[in-house]
Amino acid sequence: MTHEKLWEVFIRSRNGLHHAHVGSVHAVDAEMAVENARDVYTRRGEGISIWVVPSAAIVASDPADKDSLFEPALTKVYRHPTFYEIPDGVANI
Amino acid sequence: MSPTSEGLLTIADGCLVLSHRLSEWMSHAPTMEEDIALGNIALDLLGQARGLLQLCAAETGADEDQFAYFREPQDWRNPLICELPNGDFAFTMLRLLFVSAWLAEVWPTLGGDAAGVAEKAVKENAYHLRHASSWVVRLGDGTAESHRRMLAALEGLWPHRGEIASEQWYARIEPVLTEATLSMPAADAWTQRSSADGWHTEHLGYLLAEMQSLARAHPGATW
């Protein structure tokens, strides 16, 4: 349709978790975007909450910057939480 | 069948016939998202119909497939509005609004064994009503072309409200039509007769021929 925009869809699968990006939908307004997201992405009980955001509102990093943005992290193993034991019963890490 | 089951059959047949009509939109909806939405709604309605047909069938010792696939048109009790061809998208959405508004009244009244079916159906139907309402408003209060189509749908469907309209029904419909910049036609305008005596439009026969042909060609077939 002529007036359609693209919306990014975020679903929270259960309480305590964060909303995660699952994909995008086309819609002419926010209400339709929520309904389309519900119909496309929660058909099998995937979620308890939906966020939709106009794709145009997303600011993305430039792929040309990937060396300066991401390369430096690859050699810094001390940033990984692998130097201590995670106690039993701590979920969602 | 008992009077109660006759009442259930009106709801079950209405859901099943409308489910079939909505399924005809598959791969033809205006967008991929709407295609999935209509499929979801059609499947909800199919599940609701099955739940009630199982109850009707249990009373007569038949099974639900016997009811769905081996009844002749004159034995169907769906409101006639459910069997009308889809028309354009505006017509389909306004019809869905009209039927969902009716189901919103009837589901909560069901007791006994049907209460279990109704409990789930009330939630599903609330979404159908919401989805249809937002489309009716969007198209009615949209472009000149979408308004023209919604107006044509309203004129085409209004004479078919007879079996589903009630005071509560008009109260649900009117604010949606108003928001869609369409004025509600008179509640006492002419409307068609009921299907309770087995009279249907010419369209049900064709719908059933398509829906029932496989089961009749291969009785008891499974996959």
PDB file of N, CA and C in Angstrom, chain A residues 1 3-4 6 24-41 43, chain B residues 30-34 36-41 43-44 123-124 127 130-132 134-135 138 143:
ATOM      1  N   MET A   1       0.832  -1.216   0.000  1.00  0.00           N
ATOM      2  CA  MET A   1       0.000   0.000   0.000  1.00  0.00           C
ATOM      3  C   MET A   1       0.860   1.258   0.000  1.00  0.00           C
ATOM      4  N   HIS A   3       0.875   4.194   1.607  1.00  0.00           N
ATOM      5  CA  HIS A   3       1.292   4.957   2.780  1.00  0.00           C
ATOM      6  C   HIS A   3       2.004   4.099   3.819  1.00  0.00           C
ATOM      7  N   GLU A   4       2.426   2.910   3.416  1.00  0.00           N
ATOM      8  CA  GLU A   4       3.023   2.019   4.391  1.00  0.00           C
ATOM      9  C   GLU A   4       4.425   2.428   4.793  1.00  0.00           C
ATOM     10  N   LEU A   6       7.847   1.002   7.326  1.00  0.00           N
ATOM     11  CA  LEU A   6       8.428  -0.193   7.919  1.00  0.00           C
ATOM     12  C   LEU A   6       8.597   0.042   9.419  1.00  0.00           C
ATOM     13  N   SER A  24      10.564  -7.314  11.291  1.00  0.00           N
ATOM     14  CA  SER A  24       9.896  -6.063  10.953  1.00  0.00           C
ATOM     15  C   SER A  24       8.548  -6.348  10.298  1.00  0.00           C
ATOM     16  N   VAL A  25       7.682  -5.348  10.289  1.00  0.00           N
ATOM     17  CA  VAL A  25       6.387  -5.451   9.602  1.00  0.00           C
ATOM     18  C   VAL A  25       6.126  -4.153   8.849  1.00  0.00           C
ATOM     19  N   HIS A  26       5.259  -4.229   7.854  1.00  0.00           N
ATOM     20  CA  HIS A  26       4.760  -3.030   7.184  1.00  0.00           C
ATOM     21  C   HIS A  26       3.438  -2.629   7.828  1.00  0.00           C
ATOM     22  N   ALA A  27       3.205  -1.337   7.981  1.00  0.00           N
ATOM     23  CA  ALA A  27       1.930  -0.857   8.518  1.00  0.00           C
ATOM     24  C   ALA A  27       1.796   0.634   8.230  1.00  0.00           C
ATOM     25  N   VAL A  28       0.543   1.094   8.160  1.00  0.00           N
ATOM     26  CA  VAL A  28       0.336   2.520   7.876  1.00  0.00           C
ATOM     27  C   VAL A  28       0.325   3.358   9.149  1.00  0.00           C
ATOM     28  N   ASP A  29       0.068   2.729  10.308  1.00  0.00           N
ATOM     29  CA  ASP A  29       0.070   3.490  11.559  1.00  0.00           C
ATOM     30  C   ASP A  29       0.495   2.573  12.709  1.00  0.00           C
ATOM     31  N   ALA A  30       0.678   3.173  13.882  1.00  0.00           N
ATOM     32  CA  ALA A  30       1.209   2.422  15.022  1.00  0.00           C
ATOM     33  C   ALA A  30       0.270   1.299  15.451  1.00  0.00           C
ATOM     34  N   GLU A  31      -1.032   1.584  15.411  1.00  0.00           N
ATOM     35  CA  GLU A  31      -2.010   0.578  15.828  1.00  0.00           C
ATOM     36  C   GLU A  31      -1.919  -0.657  14.924  1.00  0.00           C
ATOM     37  N   MET A  32      -1.844  -0.399  13.611  1.00  0.00           N
ATOM     38  CA  MET A  32      -1.742  -1.523  12.680  1.00  0.00           C
ATOM     39  C   MET A  32      -0.412  -2.253  12.858  1.00  0.00           C
ATOM     40  N   ALA A  33       0.624  -1.506  13.195  1.00  0.00           N
ATOM     41  CA  ALA A  33       1.932  -2.132  13.384  1.00  0.00           C
ATOM     42  C   ALA A  33       1.890  -3.121  14.558  1.00  0.00           C
ATOM     43  N   VAL A  34       1.229  -2.737  15.646  1.00  0.00           N
ATOM     44  CA  VAL A  34       1.122  -3.640  16.799  1.00  0.00           C
ATOM     45  C   VAL A  34       0.303  -4.873  16.423  1.00  0.00           C
ATOM     46  N   GLU A  35      -0.807  -4.647  15.704  1.00  0.00           N
ATOM     47  CA  GLU A  35      -1.655  -5.788  15.317  1.00  0.00           C
ATOM     48  C   GLU A  35      -0.910  -6.715  14.361  1.00  0.00           C
ATOM     49  N   ASN A  36      -0.199  -6.139  13.409  1.00  0.00           N
ATOM     50  CA  ASN A  36       0.547  -6.978  12.466  1.00  0.00           C
ATOM     51  C   ASN A  36       1.661  -7.736  13.180  1.00  0.00           C
ATOM     52  N   ALA A  37       2.316  -7.072  14.114  1.00  0.00           N
ATOM     53  CA  ALA A  37       3.378  -7.740  14.868  1.00  0.00           C
ATOM     54  C   ALA A  37       2.809  -8.900  15.673  1.00  0.00           C
ATOM     55  N   ARG A  38       1.633  -8.667  16.263  1.00  0.00           N
ATOM     56  CA  ARG A  38       0.962  -9.720  17.020  1.00  0.00           C
ATOM     57  C   ARG A  38       0.656 -10.908  16.110  1.00  0.00           C
ATOM     58  N   ASP A  39       0.138 -10.595  14.911  1.00  0.00           N
ATOM     59  CA  ASP A  39      -0.283 -11.670  14.018  1.00  0.00           C
ATOM     60  C   ASP A  39       0.890 -12.412  13.389  1.00  0.00           C
ATOM     61  N   VAL A  40       1.981 -11.691  13.151  1.00  0.00           N
ATOM     62  CA  VAL A  40       3.106 -12.323  12.455  1.00  0.00           C
ATOM     63  C   VAL A  40       4.065 -13.006  13.432  1.00  0.00           C
ATOM     64  N   TYR A  41       4.281 -12.385  14.592  1.00  0.00           N
ATOM     65  CA  TYR A  41       5.377 -12.857  15.461  1.00  0.00           C
ATOM     66  C   TYR A  41       4.956 -13.498  16.785  1.00  0.00           C
ATOM     67  N   ARG A  43       2.252 -15.893  17.027  1.00  0.00           N
ATOM     68  CA  ARG A  43       1.233 -16.900  16.740  1.00  0.00           C
ATOM     69  C   ARG A  43       1.424 -18.172  17.558  1.00  0.00           C
TER      70      ARG A  43
ATOM     71  N   PRO B  30      -4.173  -7.627   0.856  1.00  0.00           N
ATOM     72  CA  PRO B  30      -3.405  -6.480   0.345  1.00  0.00           C
ATOM     73  C   PRO B  30      -1.937  -6.487   0.773  1.00  0.00           C
ATOM     74  N   THR B  31      -1.630  -7.032   1.928  1.00  0.00           N
ATOM     75  CA  THR B  31      -0.228  -7.127   2.347  1.00  0.00           C
ATOM     76  C   THR B  31       0.015  -8.510   2.941  1.00  0.00           C
ATOM     77  N   MET B  32       1.288  -8.875   3.048  1.00  0.00           N
ATOM     78  CA  MET B  32       1.632 -10.165   3.618  1.00  0.00           C
ATOM     79  C   MET B  32       1.166 -10.248   5.078  1.00  0.00           C
ATOM     80  N   GLU B  33       1.332  -9.119   5.805  1.00  0.00           N
ATOM     81  CA  GLU B  33       0.936  -9.101   7.207  1.00  0.00           C
ATOM     82  C   GLU B  33      -0.564  -9.363   7.357  1.00  0.00           C
ATOM     83  N   GLU B  34      -1.362  -8.712   6.481  1.00  0.00           N
ATOM     84  CA  GLU B  34      -2.811  -8.883   6.557  1.00  0.00           C
ATOM     85  C   GLU B  34      -3.209 -10.292   6.128  1.00  0.00           C
ATOM     86  N   ILE B  36      -1.589 -12.966   6.833  1.00  0.00           N
ATOM     87  CA  ILE B  36      -1.406 -13.798   8.025  1.00  0.00           C
ATOM     88  C   ILE B  36      -2.499 -13.502   9.045  1.00  0.00           C
ATOM     89  N   ALA B  37      -2.856 -12.213   9.177  1.00  0.00           N
ATOM     90  CA  ALA B  37      -3.898 -11.834  10.136  1.00  0.00           C
ATOM     91  C   ALA B  37      -5.220 -12.510   9.782  1.00  0.00           C
ATOM     92  N   LEU B  38      -5.587 -12.483   8.510  1.00  0.00           N
ATOM     93  CA  LEU B  38      -6.847 -13.102   8.090  1.00  0.00           C
ATOM     94  C   LEU B  38      -6.786 -14.615   8.284  1.00  0.00           C
ATOM     95  N   GLY B  39      -5.605 -15.194   8.045  1.00  0.00           N
ATOM     96  CA  GLY B  39      -5.445 -16.631   8.275  1.00  0.00           C
ATOM     97  C   GLY B  39      -5.608 -16.977   9.750  1.00  0.00           C
ATOM     98  N   ASN B  40      -5.019 -16.154  10.617  1.00  0.00           N
ATOM     99  CA  ASN B  40      -5.168 -16.376  12.060  1.00  0.00           C
ATOM    100  C   ASN B  40      -6.636 -16.336  12.469  1.00  0.00           C
ATOM    101  N   ILE B  41      -7.343 -15.334  11.958  1.00  0.00           N
ATOM    102  CA  ILE B  41      -8.755 -15.169  12.338  1.00  0.00           C
ATOM    103  C   ILE B  41      -9.580 -16.344  11.811  1.00  0.00           C
ATOM    104  N   LEU B  43      -8.570 -19.332  11.295  1.00  0.00           N
ATOM    105  CA  LEU B  43      -8.289 -20.521  12.107  1.00  0.00           C
ATOM    106  C   LEU B  43      -8.940 -20.434  13.478  1.00  0.00           C
ATOM    107  N   ASP B  44      -8.978 -19.232  14.060  1.00  0.00           N
ATOM    108  CA  ASP B  44      -9.706 -19.055  15.326  1.00  0.00           C
ATOM    109  C   ASP B  44     -11.165 -19.477  15.156  1.00  0.00           C
ATOM    110  N   LYS B 123     -12.043 -14.242  24.071  1.00  0.00           N
ATOM    111  CA  LYS B 123     -10.764 -13.532  23.924  1.00  0.00           C
ATOM    112  C   LYS B 123     -10.372 -13.418  22.456  1.00  0.00           C
ATOM    113  N   GLU B 124     -10.534 -14.522  21.734  1.00  0.00           N
ATOM    114  CA  GLU B 124     -10.197 -14.479  20.308  1.00  0.00           C
ATOM    115  C   GLU B 124     -11.077 -13.478  19.581  1.00  0.00           C
ATOM    116  N   TYR B 127     -10.244  -9.809  19.797  1.00  0.00           N
ATOM    117  CA  TYR B 127      -9.209  -9.360  18.862  1.00  0.00           C
ATOM    118  C   TYR B 127      -9.766  -9.179  17.452  1.00  0.00           C
ATOM    119  N   ARG B 130     -11.553  -5.968  17.336  1.00  0.00           N
ATOM    120  CA  ARG B 130     -10.608  -4.860  17.350  1.00  0.00           C
ATOM    121  C   ARG B 130      -9.953  -4.680  15.977  1.00  0.00           C
ATOM    122  N   HIS B 131      -9.535  -5.781  15.392  1.00  0.00           N
ATOM    123  CA  HIS B 131      -8.866  -5.729  14.088  1.00  0.00           C
ATOM    124  C   HIS B 131      -9.811  -5.180  13.024  1.00  0.00           C
ATOM    125  N   ALA B 132     -11.049  -5.703  13.016  1.00  0.00           N
ATOM    126  CA  ALA B 132     -12.029  -5.251  12.016  1.00  0.00           C
ATOM    127  C   ALA B 132     -12.395  -3.784  12.249  1.00  0.00           C
ATOM    128  N   SER B 134     -10.612  -1.397  13.584  1.00  0.00           N
ATOM    129  CA  SER B 134      -9.566  -0.455  13.207  1.00  0.00           C
ATOM    130  C   SER B 134      -9.474  -0.330  11.683  1.00  0.00           C
ATOM    131  N   TRP B 135      -9.753  -1.414  10.959  1.00  0.00           N
ATOM    132  CA  TRP B 135      -9.759  -1.319   9.493  1.00  0.00           C
ATOM    133  C   TRP B 135     -10.948  -0.519   8.982  1.00  0.00           C
ATOM    134  N   ARG B 138     -10.095   3.040   9.602  1.00  0.00           N
ATOM    135  CA  ARG B 138      -8.989   3.454   8.737  1.00  0.00           C
ATOM    136  C   ARG B 138      -9.460   3.675   7.291  1.00  0.00           C
ATOM    137  N   THR B 143      -8.911   7.614   2.450  1.00  0.00           N
ATOM    138  CA  THR B 143      -8.914   8.385   1.204  1.00  0.00           C
ATOM    139  C   THR B 143     -10.338   8.423   0.642  1.00  0.00           C
TER     140      THR B 143
END
